[in-house]
Coordinates of C-alpha atoms and ligand atoms in Angstrom, one line a residue:
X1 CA -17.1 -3.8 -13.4
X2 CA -17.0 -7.5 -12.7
X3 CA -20.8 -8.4 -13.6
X4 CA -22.1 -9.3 -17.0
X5 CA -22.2 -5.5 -19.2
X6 CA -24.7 -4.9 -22.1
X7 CA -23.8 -1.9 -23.3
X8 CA -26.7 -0.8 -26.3
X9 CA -25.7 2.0 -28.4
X10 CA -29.8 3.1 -28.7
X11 CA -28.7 5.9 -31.6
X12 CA -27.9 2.6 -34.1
X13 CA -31.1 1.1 -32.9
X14 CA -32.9 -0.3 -36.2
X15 CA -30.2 0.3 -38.7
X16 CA -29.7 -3.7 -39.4
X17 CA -33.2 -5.0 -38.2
X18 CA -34.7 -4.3 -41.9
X19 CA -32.2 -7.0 -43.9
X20 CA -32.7 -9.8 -42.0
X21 CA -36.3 -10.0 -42.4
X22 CA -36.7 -8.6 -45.9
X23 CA -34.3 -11.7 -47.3
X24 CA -36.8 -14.3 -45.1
X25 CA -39.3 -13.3 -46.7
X26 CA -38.0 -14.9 -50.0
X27 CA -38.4 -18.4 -49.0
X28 CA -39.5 -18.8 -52.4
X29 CA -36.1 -17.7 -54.0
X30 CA -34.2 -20.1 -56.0
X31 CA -31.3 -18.2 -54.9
X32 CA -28.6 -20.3 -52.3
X33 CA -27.5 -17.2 -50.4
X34 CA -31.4 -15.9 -49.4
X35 CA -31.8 -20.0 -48.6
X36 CA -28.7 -20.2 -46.2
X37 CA -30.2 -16.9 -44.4
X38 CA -33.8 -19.0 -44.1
X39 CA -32.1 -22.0 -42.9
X40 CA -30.2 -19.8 -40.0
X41 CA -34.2 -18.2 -39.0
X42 CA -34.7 -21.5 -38.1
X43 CA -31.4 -22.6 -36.3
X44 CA -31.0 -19.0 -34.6
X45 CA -34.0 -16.6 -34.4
X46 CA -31.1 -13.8 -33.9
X47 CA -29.4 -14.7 -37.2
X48 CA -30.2 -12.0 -39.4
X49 CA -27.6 -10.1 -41.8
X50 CA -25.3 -8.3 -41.5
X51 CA -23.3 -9.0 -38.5
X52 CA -20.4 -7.9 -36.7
X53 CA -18.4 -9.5 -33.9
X54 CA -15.2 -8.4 -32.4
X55 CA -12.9 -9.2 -29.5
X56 CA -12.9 -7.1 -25.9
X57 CA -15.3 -4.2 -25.7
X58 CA -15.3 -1.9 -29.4
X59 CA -18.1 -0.2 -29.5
X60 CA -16.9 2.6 -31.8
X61 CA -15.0 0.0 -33.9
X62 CA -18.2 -2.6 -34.4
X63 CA -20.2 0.6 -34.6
X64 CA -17.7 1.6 -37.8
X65 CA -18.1 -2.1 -39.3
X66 CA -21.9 -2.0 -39.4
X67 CA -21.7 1.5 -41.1
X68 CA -19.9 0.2 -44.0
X69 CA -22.0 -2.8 -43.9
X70 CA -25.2 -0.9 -44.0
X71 CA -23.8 1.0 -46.3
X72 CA -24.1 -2.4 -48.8
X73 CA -20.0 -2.3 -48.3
X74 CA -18.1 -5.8 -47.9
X75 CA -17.4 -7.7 -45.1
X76 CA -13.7 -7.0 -46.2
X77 CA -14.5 -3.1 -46.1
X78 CA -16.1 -3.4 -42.5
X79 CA -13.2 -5.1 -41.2
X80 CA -10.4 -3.0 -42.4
X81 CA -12.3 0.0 -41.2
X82 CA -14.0 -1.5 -37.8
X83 CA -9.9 -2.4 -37.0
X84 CA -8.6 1.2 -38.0
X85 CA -10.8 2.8 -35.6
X86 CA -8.8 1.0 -33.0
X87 CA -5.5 1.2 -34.6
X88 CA -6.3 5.3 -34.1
X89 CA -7.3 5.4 -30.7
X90 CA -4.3 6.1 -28.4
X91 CA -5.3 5.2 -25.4
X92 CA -6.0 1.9 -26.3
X93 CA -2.4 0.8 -25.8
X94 CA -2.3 -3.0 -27.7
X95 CA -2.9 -1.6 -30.5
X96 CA -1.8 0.7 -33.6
X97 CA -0.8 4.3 -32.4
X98 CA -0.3 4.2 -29.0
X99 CA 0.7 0.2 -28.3
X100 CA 2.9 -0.6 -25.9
X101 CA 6.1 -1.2 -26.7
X102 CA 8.9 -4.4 -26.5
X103 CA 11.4 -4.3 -24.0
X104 CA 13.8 -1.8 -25.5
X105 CA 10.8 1.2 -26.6
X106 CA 9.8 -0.1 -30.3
X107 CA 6.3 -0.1 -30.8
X108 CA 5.8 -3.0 -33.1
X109 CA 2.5 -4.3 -35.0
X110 CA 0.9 -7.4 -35.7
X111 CA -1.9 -7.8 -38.0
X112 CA -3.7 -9.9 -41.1
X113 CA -6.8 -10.1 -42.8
X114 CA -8.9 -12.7 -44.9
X115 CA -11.5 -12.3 -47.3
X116 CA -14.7 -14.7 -48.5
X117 CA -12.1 -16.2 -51.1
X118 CA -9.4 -17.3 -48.9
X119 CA -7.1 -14.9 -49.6
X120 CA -4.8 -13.6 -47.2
X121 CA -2.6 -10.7 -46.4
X122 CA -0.1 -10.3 -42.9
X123 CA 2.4 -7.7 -41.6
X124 CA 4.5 -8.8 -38.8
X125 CA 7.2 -6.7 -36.8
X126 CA 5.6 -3.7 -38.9
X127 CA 7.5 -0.2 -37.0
X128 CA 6.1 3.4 -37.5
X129 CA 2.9 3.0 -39.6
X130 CA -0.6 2.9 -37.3
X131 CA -2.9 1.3 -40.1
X132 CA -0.9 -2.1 -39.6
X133 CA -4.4 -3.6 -41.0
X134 CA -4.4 -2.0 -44.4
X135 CA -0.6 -2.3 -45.2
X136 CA -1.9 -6.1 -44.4
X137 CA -4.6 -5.5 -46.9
X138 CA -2.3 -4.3 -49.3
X139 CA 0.2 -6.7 -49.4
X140 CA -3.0 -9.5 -50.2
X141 CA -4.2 -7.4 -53.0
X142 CA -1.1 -5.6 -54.0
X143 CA 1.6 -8.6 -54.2
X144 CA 2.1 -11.8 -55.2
X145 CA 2.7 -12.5 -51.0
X146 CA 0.7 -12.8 -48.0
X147 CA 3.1 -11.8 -45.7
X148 CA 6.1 -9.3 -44.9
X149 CA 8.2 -8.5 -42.0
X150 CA 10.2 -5.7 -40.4
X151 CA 11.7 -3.2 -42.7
X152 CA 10.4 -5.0 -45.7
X153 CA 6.9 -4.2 -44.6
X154 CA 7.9 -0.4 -43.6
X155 CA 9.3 0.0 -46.8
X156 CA 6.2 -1.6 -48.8
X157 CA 3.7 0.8 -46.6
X158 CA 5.9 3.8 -47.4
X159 CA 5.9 2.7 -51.0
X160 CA 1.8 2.7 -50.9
X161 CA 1.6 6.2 -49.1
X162 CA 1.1 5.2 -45.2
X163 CA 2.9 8.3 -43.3
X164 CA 5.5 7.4 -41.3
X165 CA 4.7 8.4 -37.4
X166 CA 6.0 7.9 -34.1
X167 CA 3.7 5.1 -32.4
X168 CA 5.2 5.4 -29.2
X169 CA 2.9 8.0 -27.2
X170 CA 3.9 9.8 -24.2
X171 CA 1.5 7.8 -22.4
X172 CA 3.0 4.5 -23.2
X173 CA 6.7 6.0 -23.1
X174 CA 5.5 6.1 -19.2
X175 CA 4.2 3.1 -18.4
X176 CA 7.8 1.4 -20.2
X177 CA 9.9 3.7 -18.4
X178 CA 8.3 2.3 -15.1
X179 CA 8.2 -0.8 -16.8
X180 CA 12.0 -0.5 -16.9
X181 CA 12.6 -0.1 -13.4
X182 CA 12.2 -4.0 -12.4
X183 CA 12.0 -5.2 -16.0
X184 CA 10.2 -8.1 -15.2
X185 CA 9.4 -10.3 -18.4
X186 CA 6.1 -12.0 -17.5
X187 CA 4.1 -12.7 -21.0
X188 CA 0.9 -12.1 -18.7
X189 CA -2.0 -11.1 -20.6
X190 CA -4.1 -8.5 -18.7
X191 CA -7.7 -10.7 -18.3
X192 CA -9.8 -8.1 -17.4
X193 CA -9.2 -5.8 -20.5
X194 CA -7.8 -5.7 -23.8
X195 CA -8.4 -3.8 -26.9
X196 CA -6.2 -6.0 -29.2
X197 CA -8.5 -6.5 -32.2
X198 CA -9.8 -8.9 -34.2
X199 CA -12.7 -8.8 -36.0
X200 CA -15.3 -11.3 -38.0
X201 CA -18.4 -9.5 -40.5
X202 CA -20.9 -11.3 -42.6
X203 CA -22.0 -8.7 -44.9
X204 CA -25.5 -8.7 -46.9
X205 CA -24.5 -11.2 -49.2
X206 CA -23.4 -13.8 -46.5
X207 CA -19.9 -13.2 -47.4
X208 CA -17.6 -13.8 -44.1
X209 CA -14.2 -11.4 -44.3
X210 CA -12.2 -11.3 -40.9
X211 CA -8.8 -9.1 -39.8
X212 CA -6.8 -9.0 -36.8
X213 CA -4.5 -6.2 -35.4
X214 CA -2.4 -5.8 -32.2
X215 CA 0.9 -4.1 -30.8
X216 CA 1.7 -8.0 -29.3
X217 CA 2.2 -8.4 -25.4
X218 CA 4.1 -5.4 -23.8
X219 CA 7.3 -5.3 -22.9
X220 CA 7.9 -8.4 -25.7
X221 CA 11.6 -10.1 -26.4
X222 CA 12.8 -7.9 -29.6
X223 CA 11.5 -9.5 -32.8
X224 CA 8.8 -11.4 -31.3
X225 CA 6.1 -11.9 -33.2
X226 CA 3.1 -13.5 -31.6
X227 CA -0.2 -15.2 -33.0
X228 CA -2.4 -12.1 -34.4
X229 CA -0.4 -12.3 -37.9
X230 CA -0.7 -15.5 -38.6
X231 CA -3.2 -17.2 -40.6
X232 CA -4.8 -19.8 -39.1
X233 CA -3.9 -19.1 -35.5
X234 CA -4.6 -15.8 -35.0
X235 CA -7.4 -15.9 -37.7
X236 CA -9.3 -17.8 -40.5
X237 CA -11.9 -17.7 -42.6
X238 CA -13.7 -20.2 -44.9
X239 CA -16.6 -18.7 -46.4
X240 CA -18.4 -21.9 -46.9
X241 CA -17.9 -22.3 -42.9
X242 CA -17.3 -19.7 -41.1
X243 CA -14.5 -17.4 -39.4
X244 CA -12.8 -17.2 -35.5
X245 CA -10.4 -14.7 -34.5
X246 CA -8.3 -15.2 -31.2
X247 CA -6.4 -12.7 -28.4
X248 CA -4.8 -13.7 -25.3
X249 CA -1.4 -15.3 -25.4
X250 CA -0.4 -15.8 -29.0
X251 CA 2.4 -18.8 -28.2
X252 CA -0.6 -20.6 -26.7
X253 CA -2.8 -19.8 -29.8
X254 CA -0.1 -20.5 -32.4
X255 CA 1.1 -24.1 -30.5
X256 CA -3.0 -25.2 -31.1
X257 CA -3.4 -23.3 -34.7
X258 CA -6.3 -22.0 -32.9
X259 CA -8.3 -20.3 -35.2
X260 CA -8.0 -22.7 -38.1
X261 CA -9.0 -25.2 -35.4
X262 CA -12.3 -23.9 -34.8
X263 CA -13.3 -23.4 -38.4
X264 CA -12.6 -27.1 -38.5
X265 CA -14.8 -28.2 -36.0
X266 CA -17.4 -25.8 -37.2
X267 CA -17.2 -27.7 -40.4
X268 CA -17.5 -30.9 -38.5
X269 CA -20.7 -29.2 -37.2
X270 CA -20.2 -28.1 -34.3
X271 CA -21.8 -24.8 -33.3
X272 CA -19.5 -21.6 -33.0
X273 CA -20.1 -21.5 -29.5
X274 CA -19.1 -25.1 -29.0
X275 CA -15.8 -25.2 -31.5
X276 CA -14.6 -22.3 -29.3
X277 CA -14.9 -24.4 -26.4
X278 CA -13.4 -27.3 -27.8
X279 CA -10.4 -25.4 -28.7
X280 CA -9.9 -23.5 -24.9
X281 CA -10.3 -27.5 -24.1
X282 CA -7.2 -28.5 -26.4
X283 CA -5.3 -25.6 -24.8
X284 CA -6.1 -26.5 -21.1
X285 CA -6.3 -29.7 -21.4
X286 CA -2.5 -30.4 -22.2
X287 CA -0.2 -32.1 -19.3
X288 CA 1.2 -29.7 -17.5
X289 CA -0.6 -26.9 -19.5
X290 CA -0.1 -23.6 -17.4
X291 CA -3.3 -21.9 -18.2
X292 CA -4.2 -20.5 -14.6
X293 CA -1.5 -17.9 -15.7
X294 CA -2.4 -17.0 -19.2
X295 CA -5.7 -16.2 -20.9
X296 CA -6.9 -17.0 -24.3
X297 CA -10.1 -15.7 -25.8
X298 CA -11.9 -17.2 -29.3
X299 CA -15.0 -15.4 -30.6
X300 CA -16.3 -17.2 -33.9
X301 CA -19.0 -17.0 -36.2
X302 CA -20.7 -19.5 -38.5
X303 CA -21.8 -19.5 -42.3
X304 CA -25.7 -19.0 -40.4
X305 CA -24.7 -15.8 -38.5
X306 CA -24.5 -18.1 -34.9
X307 CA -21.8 -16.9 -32.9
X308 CA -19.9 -17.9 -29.6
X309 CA -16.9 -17.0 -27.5
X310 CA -15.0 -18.2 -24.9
X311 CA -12.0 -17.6 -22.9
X312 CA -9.7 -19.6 -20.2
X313 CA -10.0 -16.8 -17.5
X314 CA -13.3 -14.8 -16.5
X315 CA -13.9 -11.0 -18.0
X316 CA -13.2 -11.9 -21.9
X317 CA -15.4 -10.1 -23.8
X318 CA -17.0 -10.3 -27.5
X319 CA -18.7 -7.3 -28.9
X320 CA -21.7 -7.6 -31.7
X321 CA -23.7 -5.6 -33.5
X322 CA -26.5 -7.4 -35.1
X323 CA -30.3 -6.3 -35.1
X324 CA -29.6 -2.4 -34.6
X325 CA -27.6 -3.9 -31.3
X326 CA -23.8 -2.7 -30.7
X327 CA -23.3 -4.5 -27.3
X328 CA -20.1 -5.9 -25.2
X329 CA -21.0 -9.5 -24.4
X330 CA -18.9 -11.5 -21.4
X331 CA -17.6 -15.1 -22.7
X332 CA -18.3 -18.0 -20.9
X333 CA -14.6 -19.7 -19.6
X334 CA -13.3 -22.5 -18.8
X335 CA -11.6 -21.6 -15.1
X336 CA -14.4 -21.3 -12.8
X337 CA -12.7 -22.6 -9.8
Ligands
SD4_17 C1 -0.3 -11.6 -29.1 N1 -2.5 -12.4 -29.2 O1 0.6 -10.9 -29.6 C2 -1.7 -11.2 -29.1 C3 -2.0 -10.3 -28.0 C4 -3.5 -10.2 -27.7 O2 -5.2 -9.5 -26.3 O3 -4.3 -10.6 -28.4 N2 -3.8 -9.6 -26.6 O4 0.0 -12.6 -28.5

C-alpha cells in the first residue's frame, strides 16, 4: 500500500474528454467563460472541464460527481451528491452513517457547502440524520442562516423530511467499546487513511461549488466541533479564484483559516499546488508547532482547472476525475525526514 496508487476506473473512460476540447475550439468566441477555458489549455494541457477533486481515495463518490456533471448538472449538484455517497457508505467510519462516535457513543456530523456565488450553508453537532451535506444545503437555500447547531439543526432536518436514523453501526459501537477500555484522548488523525470528505467541482460553465462532510475525530470531547463546518477553514470558494477544501486536524486548520487562506494566495497568483504548500508551511512553520503528531491535508483547485494537494505527513491522498480519469492521487508533504 505505501507506493504512489493510480487507480483508473477504465468503464468512465471518455465520458469528460469531449468538453474540454469542443470549448477550445471556440477561440473565436466573444464569450469570457469559453476564453478562461482557452487560457487554462495553455497554462495546463490537462485543464479541460468538468472537473472533480476530492480528499482521500473516493472513487465511487468522484465517480457520482462527474455523473451529475456530465449530466450538464452544477458543480453544486455534483458536490452534494459526490458527498452523500460517502455519507451512505458504512464502513467508511468518519463519515455520515457509520462515523465514529465522541467519547460518550454520539455519532455527530460536521459539514458545509459553498456555491459559485458565495453563498454558504453549515451544520455542526448535527445527531441522527446521515445526509449532514444536504441539511447544510438546506439551511443556505432554505433560511435566512448559514449555519445551525445541535438540536436546532435536528429539528430543521426533521422539518425538511431527512428520516431520523441511528448513525451509530455495530461496527463502530465495537471499535468505541474497545475504545473505552483505556480511553485514551489522543486527537491523532489516522495518516494513512481517511474518508472524511470534502469535495471541489468546476462544472461545464466554469462554475466552482465545493462541500465538506465528516463525523470529526473519534472519540472527540462532547460538543466539539472541529474545522469541516466552518467556512473558510474547512472550506471556500470564490468563483472568480478558485476553491480548497481541508481534512486532518480541524484545530490546526481552524487556528490558520486554512482554506480561505489558500484561495488568497491563489488570488495572489500562486498556483493551487503552491498555495497548498504555503499554507502546510504557515502550519509547520509555527514555534513550537507540533506537526510530527498531526496531519493536515489541502487539495485545491483554481478558476483554470489546475489543481494541487499537499499534506504534513506522507499517504494523503486527492482523488480526480477529469479527462474520463477517476484516479487516487498521493500528495506531496512536507515531513520527509
Ligand atoms: C475534523 N477535519 O473534524 C476533521 C477531520 C478530518 O480527515 O478531516 N479527518 O477535525
Amino acid at each position: 500500500m505505501k507506493r504512489r496508487i493510480f487507480i483508473k476506473n477504465a468503464a468512465l473512460t471518455g465520458a469528460g474528454v469531449a468538453v474540454g476540447s469542443s470549448l477550445l475550439s471556440c477561440a473565436d468566441s466573444e464569450n469570457k467563460e469559453n476564453k478562461e477555458l482557452e487560457i487554462a489549455s495553455t497554462t495546463n494541457s490537462k485543464a479541460s472541464l468538468p472537473l472533480v477533486i476530492a480528499t482521500w481515495h473516493v472513487i465511487d463518490a468522484t465517480a457520482k460527481a462527474m455523473e451529475v456533471l456530465e449530466a450538464d448538472g452544477t458543480a453544486l449538484d455534483a458536490v452534494e451528491q459526490g458527498c452523500r455517497v460517502e455519507e451512505a457508505n458504512e464502513k467508511g467510519q468518519s463519515v455520515g452513517k457509520g462515523g465514529l462516535p465522541d467519547r460518550e457513543g454520539n455519532v455527530t456530523l460536521d459539514a458545509c457547502i459553498m456555491d459559485k456565488h458565495g453563498n454558504c450553508g453549515s451544520v455542526v453537532y448535527l445527531q441522527n440524520i446521515t445526509h449532514a451535506v444536504s441539511v447544510a444545503r438546506k439551511v443556505m437555500e432554505d433560511t435566512p442562516h448559514v449555519m445551525l447547531a445541535g438540536k436546532g439543526a435536528e429539528q430543521f432536518a426533521l422539518e425538511q423530511g431527512f428520516k431520523k436514523e441511528n448513525l451509530l453501526t455495530e461496527a463502530s459501537k465495537k471499535a468505541w467499546s474497545a475504545w473505552k477500555v483505556e480511553s485514551k484522548y489522543k486527537p491523532i488523525i489516522n495518516i494513512e487513511n481517511h474518508d472524511t470528505i470534502g469535495m471541489l467541482a468546476i462544472d461545464k460553465n466554469g462554475d466552482i461549488s465545493g462541500a465538506c462532510t465528516t463525523s470529526g475525530l473519534a472519540y472527540k470531547m462532547a460538543g466539539r466541533v472541529g474545522d469541516s463546518p466552518i467556512i473558510g477553514s474547512g472550506l471556500f470558494v470564490d468563483n472568480e479564484i478558485g476553491g480548497c477544501v481541508a481534512t486532518g486536524l480541524g484545530e490546526e486548520v481552524v487556528k490558520t483559516v486554512g482554506s480561505f487562506l489558500v484561495v488568497e494566495l491563489m488570488r495572489q497568483g500562486k498556483s493551487p499546488q503552491q498555495a497548498c504548500e504555503e499554507a502546510i508551511g504557515r502550519i509547520v512553520n509555527k514555534p513550537n508547532s507540533d506537526y510530527k503528531n498531526f496531519q493536515v491535508g489541502y487539495i485545491a483547485v483554481n478558476k483554470k482547472g489546475e489543481t494541487g494537494s499537499y499534506s504534513i505527513h506522507q499517504w494523503f491522498s486527492m482523488t480526480k476525475f477529469q479527462d474520463g480519469v477517476n484516479e487516487q492521487i498521493q500528495s506531496d508533504f512536507f515531513n520527509k525526514a
